[in-house]
Amino acid sequence: MEKYKWQSKIKLNIILLRIMGLWPEGDKTYEPGFYMVYSSITVSLFVFGHIFFQVVNVYFIAHDLKSIVATSYLLLMEILGGVKAYYLIKNMKILKERMINFKSDWFQPRNTQQRNLIEPTIYVWKRIYKVYLSMCFGGNTFWAIYPMMDKSEEKRLPFLGWYPYDYKKSPYYEITYIYQVIGICYLSTLHVNVDQLISAFNVYTSSQFDMLRDNIRNLANVDQTSSNDVYHMLRCVEHHKNILRFIESSTKFFNWILFWHLLFSGVSIGITMFQLTAVVPFSSEFYSLLSYGLAITVQIFMHCWSGNEVQAKSGNLSYAVFESDWTDLPEDIKKKLFFFTMHLKPVQISALNLFYLSLDTYMRILKTAWSYFALLYQVSSQS
């Protein structure tokens, strides 16, 4: 049977990251040469440069709470984009090794039934990704056009920032405007593709637990000989070990990313909700804020949902033993199966063992966002 092409599910994301200077070709990591220079320029210019000018601006508007709030809701996620770029480059070797794991025979579906078993989860994951992508595209579009739609005679940029020149004069205004639009598009693309990569690892892991459960369920149906029973039992044990090793190495890549992600998301959503009450309803700025708020909400849902899938499906492994015809197995296999089952525990994907990716965590983030919104609204009403 032809191998299942796991990498094809994220092929477009890899191509986009390569164009952005964030994914060296093939199985290579960053090496001295043209691509490293290209990567350094693009990341410095469109990630750290874009963030730098907005961070410096915070110093000059520190006395104005309204301006601080108007800047911080987006700046937090832009800083998170910088964090993602840093850890993506730093852990490139780990990521390339995980890509090789995708091709391993251990992680391949054994039959058509197992292929059909994993497709529903992949389908839902793709649907979530498309919604997330459309929200990001909508937000970028409205950010790019809302200053031009503004009826004010004052020249405005899409984002508040400090620049060492008078950006309101032509052609500095046009150049700065284009730079900000390119910068936010670069950061949005970075967010989308790194998030897709992280969720792909989790969906891949949950699919492995689906296949392992099917293998355990059909353990007694493989062959009636004792030697084959032992072989397939040992394969199940080894498959489980390989899945755990994959999870351990993958979390080394996204531990800090998810930590800051879960920390910033509630604040950003809360401030965005507050900003929606402060702008003209149904204006271009209103729609840009709405798209941005929905994008973050879907973004964090994608992570929490994929982590929840891993936890739920790994927790179901022990049930597969009782769904099999274990009573027909030889006594020594029953003992091995018993000890294997005793060591099966639900796997929780976490960020530094502080935040766990689950739907419960997602609901707590939304509650936190509402608390920030209520606090800001109350302070604004009193002032």
mmCIF file of C-alpha atoms in Angstrom:
data_model
loop_
_atom_site.group_PDB
_atom_site.id
_atom_site.type_symbol
_atom_site.label_atom_id
_atom_site.label_comp_id
_atom_site.label_asym_id
_atom_site.label_seq_id
_atom_site.Cartn_x
_atom_site.Cartn_y
_atom_site.Cartn_z
ATOM 1 C CA MET A 1 0.000 0.000 0.000
ATOM 2 C CA GLU A 2 1.247 3.515 -0.883
ATOM 3 C CA LYS A 3 2.594 5.517 2.036
ATOM 4 C CA TYR A 4 0.353 8.159 3.584
ATOM 5 C CA LYS A 5 1.838 11.573 2.757
ATOM 6 C CA TRP A 6 1.616 13.422 6.064
ATOM 7 C CA GLN A 7 3.824 16.258 4.827
ATOM 8 C CA SER A 8 1.419 17.067 2.002
ATOM 9 C CA LYS A 9 -0.996 18.453 4.610
ATOM 10 C CA ILE A 10 1.427 21.281 5.431
ATOM 11 C CA LYS A 11 3.216 21.588 2.087
ATOM 12 C CA LEU A 12 1.860 25.094 1.378
ATOM 13 C CA ASN A 13 2.846 26.279 4.873
ATOM 14 C CA ILE A 14 6.410 25.042 4.369
ATOM 15 C CA ILE A 15 6.628 26.827 0.996
ATOM 16 C CA LEU A 16 5.437 30.119 2.502
ATOM 17 C CA LEU A 17 7.879 29.843 5.402
ATOM 18 C CA ARG A 18 10.679 29.194 2.902
ATOM 19 C CA ILE A 19 9.738 32.334 0.921
ATOM 20 C CA MET A 20 9.782 34.313 4.167
ATOM 21 C CA GLY A 21 13.296 33.108 4.967
ATOM 22 C CA LEU A 22 12.175 30.858 7.806
ATOM 23 C CA TRP A 23 12.624 27.373 6.348
ATOM 24 C CA PRO A 24 15.921 26.239 4.762
ATOM 25 C CA GLU A 25 15.577 23.904 1.793
ATOM 26 C CA GLY A 26 15.391 20.130 2.239
ATOM 27 C CA ASP A 27 16.589 18.610 5.498
ATOM 28 C CA LYS A 28 19.175 21.340 6.074
ATOM 29 C CA THR A 29 19.294 23.839 8.933
ATOM 30 C CA TYR A 30 20.658 27.381 8.707
ATOM 31 C CA GLU A 31 24.141 27.497 7.206
ATOM 32 C CA PRO A 32 26.329 30.470 6.185
ATOM 33 C CA GLY A 33 25.260 31.564 2.727
ATOM 34 C CA PHE A 34 22.745 33.539 0.698
ATOM 35 C CA TYR A 35 19.646 32.114 2.406
ATOM 36 C CA MET A 36 20.906 33.008 5.899
ATOM 37 C CA VAL A 37 21.589 36.588 4.762
ATOM 38 C CA TYR A 38 18.145 36.760 3.141
ATOM 39 C CA SER A 39 16.530 35.393 6.312
ATOM 40 C CA SER A 40 18.385 37.880 8.533
ATOM 41 C CA ILE A 41 17.271 40.835 6.400
ATOM 42 C CA THR A 42 13.593 39.874 6.099
ATOM 43 C CA VAL A 43 13.149 38.940 9.773
ATOM 44 C CA SER A 44 15.050 41.999 11.029
ATOM 45 C CA LEU A 45 13.205 44.375 8.716
ATOM 46 C CA PHE A 46 9.622 43.094 8.798
ATOM 47 C CA VAL A 47 9.439 41.512 12.262
ATOM 48 C CA PHE A 48 11.809 43.156 14.711
ATOM 49 C CA GLY A 49 11.953 46.483 12.853
ATOM 50 C CA HIS A 50 8.163 46.728 12.641
ATOM 51 C CA ILE A 51 7.857 45.901 16.354
ATOM 52 C CA PHE A 52 10.714 48.238 17.374
ATOM 53 C CA PHE A 53 9.076 51.397 15.991
ATOM 54 C CA GLN A 54 5.837 50.632 17.825
ATOM 55 C CA VAL A 55 7.588 49.774 21.118
ATOM 56 C CA VAL A 56 9.541 53.056 21.025
ATOM 57 C CA ASN A 57 6.291 54.904 20.383
ATOM 58 C CA VAL A 58 4.880 53.485 23.652
ATOM 59 C CA TYR A 59 7.557 55.484 25.530
ATOM 60 C CA PHE A 60 6.340 58.751 24.002
ATOM 61 C CA ILE A 61 2.641 58.068 24.694
ATOM 62 C CA ALA A 62 3.112 56.577 28.172
ATOM 63 C CA HIS A 63 1.037 59.399 29.699
ATOM 64 C CA ASP A 64 -1.979 58.664 27.449
ATOM 65 C CA LEU A 65 -3.859 55.567 28.647
ATOM 66 C CA LYS A 66 -6.205 55.576 25.648
ATOM 67 C CA SER A 67 -3.305 55.518 23.172
ATOM 68 C CA ILE A 68 -1.513 52.825 25.197
ATOM 69 C CA VAL A 69 -4.589 50.609 25.037
ATOM 70 C CA ALA A 70 -5.026 51.312 21.301
ATOM 71 C CA THR A 71 -1.444 50.173 20.703
ATOM 72 C CA SER A 72 -1.077 47.262 23.125
ATOM 73 C CA TYR A 73 -3.858 44.983 21.806
ATOM 74 C CA LEU A 74 -1.930 44.453 18.571
ATOM 75 C CA LEU A 75 1.603 44.994 19.847
ATOM 76 C CA LEU A 76 1.347 41.994 22.191
ATOM 77 C CA MET A 77 0.594 39.640 19.308
ATOM 78 C CA GLU A 78 3.285 41.243 17.146
ATOM 79 C CA ILE A 79 5.823 40.595 19.909
ATOM 80 C CA LEU A 80 4.515 37.020 19.999
ATOM 81 C CA GLY A 81 5.259 36.870 16.254
ATOM 82 C CA GLY A 82 8.848 37.799 17.058
ATOM 83 C CA VAL A 83 8.951 35.023 19.670
ATOM 84 C CA LYS A 84 7.677 32.532 17.079
ATOM 85 C CA ALA A 85 10.302 33.598 14.547
ATOM 86 C CA TYR A 86 13.062 33.243 17.154
ATOM 87 C CA TYR A 87 12.065 29.755 18.309
ATOM 88 C CA LEU A 88 11.368 28.595 14.764
ATOM 89 C CA ILE A 89 14.914 29.493 13.725
ATOM 90 C CA LYS A 90 16.464 28.246 16.983
ATOM 91 C CA ASN A 91 14.732 24.837 16.842
ATOM 92 C CA MET A 92 14.991 24.268 13.098
ATOM 93 C CA LYS A 93 17.047 21.106 13.635
ATOM 94 C CA ILE A 94 14.300 19.592 15.833
ATOM 95 C CA LEU A 95 11.644 20.482 13.257
ATOM 96 C CA LYS A 96 13.561 18.913 10.379
ATOM 97 C CA GLU A 97 13.992 15.717 12.436
ATOM 98 C CA ARG A 98 10.235 15.642 13.083
ATOM 99 C CA MET A 99 9.625 15.955 9.352
ATOM 100 C CA ILE A 100 11.698 12.818 8.848
ATOM 101 C CA ASN A 101 9.490 11.081 11.468
ATOM 102 C CA PHE A 102 6.486 11.743 9.233
ATOM 103 C CA LYS A 103 7.972 9.279 6.728
ATOM 104 C CA SER A 104 8.740 6.567 9.305
ATOM 105 C CA ASP A 105 7.035 3.186 8.856
ATOM 106 C CA TRP A 106 6.060 3.265 12.537
ATOM 107 C CA PHE A 107 3.708 6.153 11.886
ATOM 108 C CA GLN A 108 2.096 4.895 8.692
ATOM 109 C CA PRO A 109 -1.509 3.611 8.539
ATOM 110 C CA ARG A 110 -1.514 -0.166 8.036
ATOM 111 C CA ASN A 111 -4.659 -0.354 5.944
ATOM 112 C CA THR A 112 -7.478 1.612 4.348
ATOM 113 C CA GLN A 113 -9.554 1.369 7.514
ATOM 114 C CA GLN A 114 -6.918 3.270 9.481
ATOM 115 C CA ARG A 115 -6.677 5.894 6.754
ATOM 116 C CA ASN A 116 -10.420 6.437 6.995
ATOM 117 C CA LEU A 117 -10.100 6.552 10.784
ATOM 118 C CA ILE A 118 -7.771 9.586 10.793
ATOM 119 C CA GLU A 119 -9.399 11.573 7.971
ATOM 120 C CA PRO A 120 -12.265 13.141 10.040
ATOM 121 C CA THR A 121 -9.829 14.779 12.493
ATOM 122 C CA ILE A 122 -7.675 16.096 9.627
ATOM 123 C CA TYR A 123 -10.804 17.426 7.904
ATOM 124 C CA VAL A 124 -11.916 19.390 11.008
ATOM 125 C CA TRP A 125 -8.376 20.714 11.484
ATOM 126 C CA LYS A 126 -8.294 21.989 7.891
ATOM 127 C CA ARG A 127 -11.666 23.681 8.305
ATOM 128 C CA ILE A 128 -10.488 25.499 11.430
ATOM 129 C CA TYR A 129 -7.352 26.567 9.588
ATOM 130 C CA LYS A 130 -9.376 28.001 6.680
ATOM 131 C CA VAL A 131 -11.542 30.047 9.055
ATOM 132 C CA TYR A 132 -8.420 31.314 10.822
ATOM 133 C CA LEU A 133 -6.795 32.200 7.486
ATOM 134 C CA SER A 134 -9.868 34.084 6.261
ATOM 135 C CA MET A 135 -10.034 36.115 9.512
ATOM 136 C CA CYS A 136 -6.354 37.073 9.164
ATOM 137 C CA PHE A 137 -6.835 38.027 5.524
ATOM 138 C CA GLY A 138 -9.871 40.148 6.423
ATOM 139 C CA GLY A 139 -8.026 41.888 9.248
ATOM 140 C CA ASN A 140 -5.021 42.711 7.047
ATOM 141 C CA THR A 141 -7.254 44.045 4.277
ATOM 142 C CA PHE A 142 -9.193 46.387 6.573
ATOM 143 C CA TRP A 143 -6.009 47.545 8.330
ATOM 144 C CA ALA A 144 -4.497 48.404 4.959
ATOM 145 C CA ILE A 145 -7.461 50.477 3.771
ATOM 146 C CA TYR A 146 -9.064 52.034 6.852
ATOM 147 C CA PRO A 147 -6.689 55.054 7.089
ATOM 148 C CA MET A 148 -7.474 55.829 3.417
ATOM 149 C CA MET A 149 -11.207 55.542 4.151
ATOM 150 C CA ASP A 150 -10.885 57.932 7.095
ATOM 151 C CA LYS A 151 -12.489 61.297 6.321
ATOM 152 C CA SER A 152 -10.001 63.130 8.535
ATOM 153 C CA GLU A 153 -7.605 65.467 6.724
ATOM 154 C CA GLU A 154 -4.746 64.310 8.957
ATOM 155 C CA LYS A 155 -2.508 61.693 7.410
ATOM 156 C CA ARG A 156 -2.819 58.486 9.443
ATOM 157 C CA LEU A 157 -0.882 55.257 9.355
ATOM 158 C CA PRO A 158 -2.470 51.832 9.912
ATOM 159 C CA PHE A 159 -0.566 51.556 13.238
ATOM 160 C CA LEU A 160 0.807 54.012 15.780
ATOM 161 C CA GLY A 161 4.581 54.154 15.607
ATOM 162 C CA TRP A 162 7.608 56.388 16.105
ATOM 163 C CA TYR A 163 9.943 57.094 13.198
ATOM 164 C CA PRO A 164 13.118 59.216 13.104
ATOM 165 C CA TYR A 165 11.619 61.486 10.435
ATOM 166 C CA ASP A 166 8.402 63.339 9.714
ATOM 167 C CA TYR A 167 6.357 60.522 8.175
ATOM 168 C CA LYS A 168 3.480 62.891 7.340
ATOM 169 C CA LYS A 169 5.460 64.426 4.502
ATOM 170 C CA SER A 170 5.477 62.872 1.050
ATOM 171 C CA PRO A 171 7.074 60.509 0.012
ATOM 172 C CA TYR A 172 7.924 59.399 3.581
ATOM 173 C CA TYR A 173 4.241 58.907 4.325
ATOM 174 C CA GLU A 174 3.678 56.564 1.373
ATOM 175 C CA ILE A 175 6.896 54.611 2.064
ATOM 176 C CA THR A 176 6.065 54.205 5.774
ATOM 177 C CA TYR A 177 2.480 53.235 4.949
ATOM 178 C CA ILE A 178 3.628 50.483 2.570
ATOM 179 C CA TYR A 179 6.257 49.336 5.089
ATOM 180 C CA GLN A 180 3.637 48.932 7.822
ATOM 181 C CA VAL A 181 1.293 47.011 5.515
ATOM 182 C CA ILE A 182 4.095 44.667 4.412
ATOM 183 C CA GLY A 183 5.181 44.274 8.053
ATOM 184 C CA ILE A 184 1.743 43.260 9.320
ATOM 185 C CA CYS A 185 1.207 40.908 6.343
ATOM 186 C CA TYR A 186 4.580 39.276 7.059
ATOM 187 C CA LEU A 187 3.755 38.866 10.760
ATOM 188 C CA SER A 188 0.268 37.521 9.991
ATOM 189 C CA THR A 189 1.704 34.976 7.561
ATOM 190 C CA LEU A 190 4.281 34.032 10.191
ATOM 191 C CA HIS A 191 1.552 33.529 12.810
ATOM 192 C CA VAL A 192 -0.663 31.475 10.502
ATOM 193 C CA ASN A 193 2.049 29.113 9.309
ATOM 194 C CA VAL A 194 3.762 28.533 12.664
ATOM 195 C CA ASP A 195 0.365 27.944 14.301
ATOM 196 C CA GLN A 196 -0.511 25.518 11.535
ATOM 197 C CA LEU A 197 2.793 23.720 12.082
ATOM 198 C CA ILE A 198 2.209 23.355 15.835
ATOM 199 C CA SER A 199 -1.382 22.190 15.430
ATOM 200 C CA ALA A 200 -0.221 19.795 12.666
ATOM 201 C CA PHE A 201 2.102 18.090 15.157
ATOM 202 C CA ASN A 202 -0.765 17.706 17.623
ATOM 203 C CA VAL A 203 -3.239 16.450 14.992
ATOM 204 C CA TYR A 204 -0.552 14.051 13.756
ATOM 205 C CA THR A 205 -0.087 12.793 17.337
ATOM 206 C CA SER A 206 -3.809 12.330 17.906
ATOM 207 C CA SER A 207 -4.024 10.404 14.613
ATOM 208 C CA GLN A 208 -1.244 8.113 15.837
ATOM 209 C CA PHE A 209 -3.281 7.303 18.932
ATOM 210 C CA ASP A 210 -6.246 6.496 16.644
ATOM 211 C CA MET A 211 -4.122 4.018 14.696
ATOM 212 C CA LEU A 212 -2.579 2.528 17.826
ATOM 213 C CA ARG A 213 -6.029 2.014 19.305
ATOM 214 C CA ASP A 214 -7.107 0.208 16.142
ATOM 215 C CA ASN A 215 -3.999 -1.995 16.296
ATOM 216 C CA ILE A 216 -4.697 -2.930 19.917
ATOM 217 C CA ARG A 217 -8.363 -3.556 19.186
ATOM 218 C CA ASN A 218 -7.421 -6.009 16.428
ATOM 219 C CA LEU A 219 -4.518 -7.597 18.277
ATOM 220 C CA ALA A 220 -6.217 -10.990 18.600
ATOM 221 C CA ASN A 221 -7.354 -10.957 14.956
ATOM 222 C CA VAL A 222 -3.887 -10.753 13.401
ATOM 223 C CA ASP A 223 -2.825 -14.386 13.590
ATOM 224 C CA GLN A 224 -3.542 -17.347 15.770
ATOM 225 C CA THR A 225 0.113 -18.279 16.362
ATOM 226 C CA SER A 226 1.767 -17.315 19.629
ATOM 227 C CA SER A 227 4.897 -15.882 17.944
ATOM 228 C CA ASN A 228 2.820 -13.468 15.876
ATOM 229 C CA ASP A 229 0.826 -12.416 18.936
ATOM 230 C CA VAL A 230 4.062 -11.553 20.729
ATOM 231 C CA TYR A 231 5.387 -9.680 17.694
ATOM 232 C CA HIS A 232 2.285 -7.522 17.268
ATOM 233 C CA MET A 233 2.057 -6.895 21.002
ATOM 234 C CA LEU A 234 5.649 -5.638 21.005
ATOM 235 C CA ARG A 235 4.916 -3.490 17.942
ATOM 236 C CA CYS A 236 2.072 -1.794 19.802
ATOM 237 C CA VAL A 237 4.335 -1.116 22.784
ATOM 238 C CA GLU A 238 7.095 0.256 20.550
ATOM 239 C CA HIS A 239 4.619 2.383 18.586
ATOM 240 C CA HIS A 240 3.391 3.910 21.851
ATOM 241 C CA LYS A 241 6.986 4.675 22.912
ATOM 242 C CA ASN A 242 7.685 6.335 19.558
ATOM 243 C CA ILE A 243 4.582 8.511 19.903
ATOM 244 C CA LEU A 244 5.683 9.661 23.367
ATOM 245 C CA ARG A 245 9.182 10.425 22.061
ATOM 246 C CA PHE A 246 7.654 12.438 19.208
ATOM 247 C CA ILE A 247 5.557 14.447 21.686
ATOM 248 C CA GLU A 248 8.551 15.090 23.948
ATOM 249 C CA SER A 249 10.729 16.404 21.123
ATOM 250 C CA SER A 250 7.888 18.441 19.556
ATOM 251 C CA THR A 251 7.124 20.250 22.808
ATOM 252 C CA LYS A 252 10.754 21.406 22.957
ATOM 253 C CA PHE A 253 9.935 23.484 19.883
ATOM 254 C CA PHE A 254 6.614 25.014 20.921
ATOM 255 C CA ASN A 255 6.836 25.099 24.752
ATOM 256 C CA TRP A 256 7.718 28.776 25.034
ATOM 257 C CA ILE A 257 5.618 29.772 22.029
ATOM 258 C CA LEU A 258 2.462 28.332 23.593
ATOM 259 C CA PHE A 259 3.352 29.760 27.009
ATOM 260 C CA TRP A 260 3.424 33.329 25.723
ATOM 261 C CA HIS A 261 0.524 32.601 23.380
ATOM 262 C CA LEU A 262 -1.793 31.520 26.173
ATOM 263 C CA LEU A 263 -0.563 34.393 28.343
ATOM 264 C CA PHE A 264 -1.143 37.113 25.727
ATOM 265 C CA SER A 265 -4.334 35.844 24.077
ATOM 266 C CA GLY A 266 -6.763 36.652 26.879
ATOM 267 C CA VAL A 267 -5.355 40.174 27.240
ATOM 268 C CA SER A 268 -5.422 40.834 23.481
ATOM 269 C CA ILE A 269 -8.991 39.587 23.034
ATOM 270 C CA GLY A 270 -10.179 41.658 26.026
ATOM 271 C CA ILE A 271 -8.523 44.858 24.770
ATOM 272 C CA THR A 272 -9.825 44.252 21.231
ATOM 273 C CA MET A 273 -13.376 43.922 22.579
ATOM 274 C CA PHE A 274 -12.919 47.217 24.411
ATOM 275 C CA GLN A 275 -11.557 48.919 21.284
ATOM 276 C CA LEU A 276 -14.663 47.817 19.379
ATOM 277 C CA THR A 277 -16.738 49.960 21.745
ATOM 278 C CA ALA A 278 -14.480 52.978 21.145
ATOM 279 C CA VAL A 279 -14.546 53.178 17.322
ATOM 280 C CA VAL A 280 -17.274 54.123 14.876
ATOM 281 C CA PRO A 281 -19.550 51.078 14.376
ATOM 282 C CA PHE A 282 -19.328 49.374 10.962
ATOM 283 C CA SER A 283 -16.387 51.516 9.839
ATOM 284 C CA SER A 284 -13.272 50.035 8.226
ATOM 285 C CA GLU A 285 -11.451 50.290 11.566
ATOM 286 C CA PHE A 286 -14.344 48.497 13.270
ATOM 287 C CA TYR A 287 -14.164 45.605 10.808
ATOM 288 C CA SER A 288 -10.371 45.388 11.135
ATOM 289 C CA LEU A 289 -10.742 45.070 14.924
ATOM 290 C CA LEU A 290 -13.550 42.538 14.549
ATOM 291 C CA SER A 291 -11.530 40.398 12.126
ATOM 292 C CA TYR A 292 -8.484 40.624 14.400
ATOM 293 C CA GLY A 293 -10.458 39.610 17.510
ATOM 294 C CA LEU A 294 -12.044 36.672 15.702
ATOM 295 C CA ALA A 295 -8.643 35.618 14.305
ATOM 296 C CA ILE A 296 -7.110 35.425 17.800
ATOM 297 C CA THR A 297 -10.159 33.557 19.109
ATOM 298 C CA VAL A 298 -9.952 30.966 16.306
ATOM 299 C CA GLN A 299 -6.158 30.861 16.627
ATOM 300 C CA ILE A 300 -6.199 29.880 20.296
ATOM 301 C CA PHE A 301 -9.135 27.522 19.692
ATOM 302 C CA MET A 302 -7.096 25.648 17.059
ATOM 303 C CA HIS A 303 -4.324 25.022 19.596
ATOM 304 C CA CYS A 304 -6.648 24.071 22.444
ATOM 305 C CA TRP A 305 -8.781 21.815 20.245
ATOM 306 C CA SER A 306 -5.784 19.934 18.799
ATOM 307 C CA GLY A 307 -4.314 19.487 22.299
ATOM 308 C CA ASN A 308 -7.683 18.291 23.551
ATOM 309 C CA GLU A 309 -7.797 15.698 20.747
ATOM 310 C CA VAL A 310 -4.445 14.282 21.910
ATOM 311 C CA GLN A 311 -5.659 14.063 25.500
ATOM 312 C CA ALA A 312 -9.003 12.459 24.589
ATOM 313 C CA LYS A 313 -7.606 9.896 22.146
ATOM 314 C CA SER A 314 -4.650 8.889 24.313
ATOM 315 C CA GLY A 315 -7.101 8.413 27.185
ATOM 316 C CA ASN A 316 -9.141 5.981 25.067
ATOM 317 C CA LEU A 317 -6.274 3.554 24.469
ATOM 318 C CA SER A 318 -7.043 1.438 27.539
ATOM 319 C CA TYR A 319 -10.622 0.891 26.284
ATOM 320 C CA ALA A 320 -9.241 -0.643 23.097
ATOM 321 C CA VAL A 321 -7.932 -3.594 25.121
ATOM 322 C CA PHE A 322 -11.440 -4.470 26.272
ATOM 323 C CA GLU A 323 -12.790 -3.978 22.754
ATOM 324 C CA SER A 324 -10.400 -6.682 21.508
ATOM 325 C CA ASP A 325 -10.798 -10.464 21.833
ATOM 326 C CA TRP A 326 -8.197 -10.528 24.586
ATOM 327 C CA THR A 327 -9.707 -13.636 26.161
ATOM 328 C CA ASP A 328 -8.453 -15.707 23.188
ATOM 329 C CA LEU A 329 -4.848 -14.590 23.635
ATOM 330 C CA PRO A 330 -2.177 -16.820 25.256
ATOM 331 C CA GLU A 331 -1.524 -16.289 28.964
ATOM 332 C CA ASP A 332 1.887 -14.663 28.515
ATOM 333 C CA ILE A 333 0.402 -12.141 26.052
ATOM 334 C CA LYS A 334 -2.424 -11.407 28.477
ATOM 335 C CA LYS A 335 0.144 -10.558 31.156
ATOM 336 C CA LYS A 336 2.073 -8.264 28.806
ATOM 337 C CA LEU A 337 -1.176 -6.638 27.741
ATOM 338 C CA PHE A 338 -2.169 -6.135 31.377
ATOM 339 C CA PHE A 339 1.107 -4.396 32.280
ATOM 340 C CA PHE A 340 0.939 -2.297 29.108
ATOM 341 C CA THR A 341 -2.587 -1.185 29.978
ATOM 342 C CA MET A 342 -1.568 -0.289 33.525
ATOM 343 C CA HIS A 343 0.998 2.181 32.163
ATOM 344 C CA LEU A 344 -1.382 3.864 29.725
ATOM 345 C CA LYS A 345 -2.283 7.384 30.826
ATOM 346 C CA PRO A 346 -3.880 10.327 29.002
ATOM 347 C CA VAL A 347 -1.239 12.549 27.417
ATOM 348 C CA GLN A 348 -1.628 16.267 28.017
ATOM 349 C CA ILE A 349 0.079 18.764 25.732
ATOM 350 C CA SER A 350 1.312 21.600 27.910
ATOM 351 C CA ALA A 351 3.273 24.830 27.793
ATOM 352 C CA LEU A 352 6.086 24.440 30.340
ATOM 353 C CA ASN A 353 3.734 22.226 32.401
ATOM 354 C CA LEU A 354 1.858 25.388 33.436
ATOM 355 C CA PHE A 355 -0.891 25.633 30.799
ATOM 356 C CA TYR A 356 -2.531 22.576 29.241
ATOM 357 C CA LEU A 357 -4.071 22.628 25.791
ATOM 358 C CA SER A 358 -7.694 21.653 26.284
ATOM 359 C CA LEU A 359 -11.160 23.043 25.683
ATOM 360 C CA ASP A 360 -11.368 23.864 29.410
ATOM 361 C CA THR A 361 -8.299 26.072 29.021
ATOM 362 C CA TYR A 362 -9.922 27.724 26.016
ATOM 363 C CA MET A 363 -13.022 28.611 28.038
ATOM 364 C CA ARG A 364 -10.837 30.010 30.842
ATOM 365 C CA ILE A 365 -9.037 32.236 28.327
ATOM 366 C CA LEU A 366 -12.366 33.599 27.062
ATOM 367 C CA LYS A 367 -13.478 34.275 30.646
ATOM 368 C CA THR A 368 -10.191 36.078 31.302
ATOM 369 C CA ALA A 369 -10.696 38.152 28.145
ATOM 370 C CA TRP A 370 -14.162 39.172 29.322
ATOM 371 C CA SER A 371 -12.737 40.190 32.717
ATOM 372 C CA TYR A 372 -10.162 42.458 31.037
ATOM 373 C CA PHE A 373 -12.876 43.950 28.846
ATOM 374 C CA ALA A 374 -15.169 44.604 31.820
ATOM 375 C CA LEU A 375 -12.321 46.234 33.771
ATOM 376 C CA LEU A 376 -11.316 48.525 30.911
ATOM 377 C CA TYR A 377 -14.923 49.438 30.189
ATOM 378 C CA GLN A 378 -15.542 50.297 33.841
ATOM 379 C CA VAL A 379 -12.387 52.436 34.088
ATOM 380 C CA SER A 380 -13.283 54.197 30.829
ATOM 381 C CA SER A 381 -16.846 54.880 31.975
ATOM 382 C CA GLN A 382 -15.654 56.379 35.282
ATOM 383 C CA SER A 383 -13.136 58.645 33.560
#
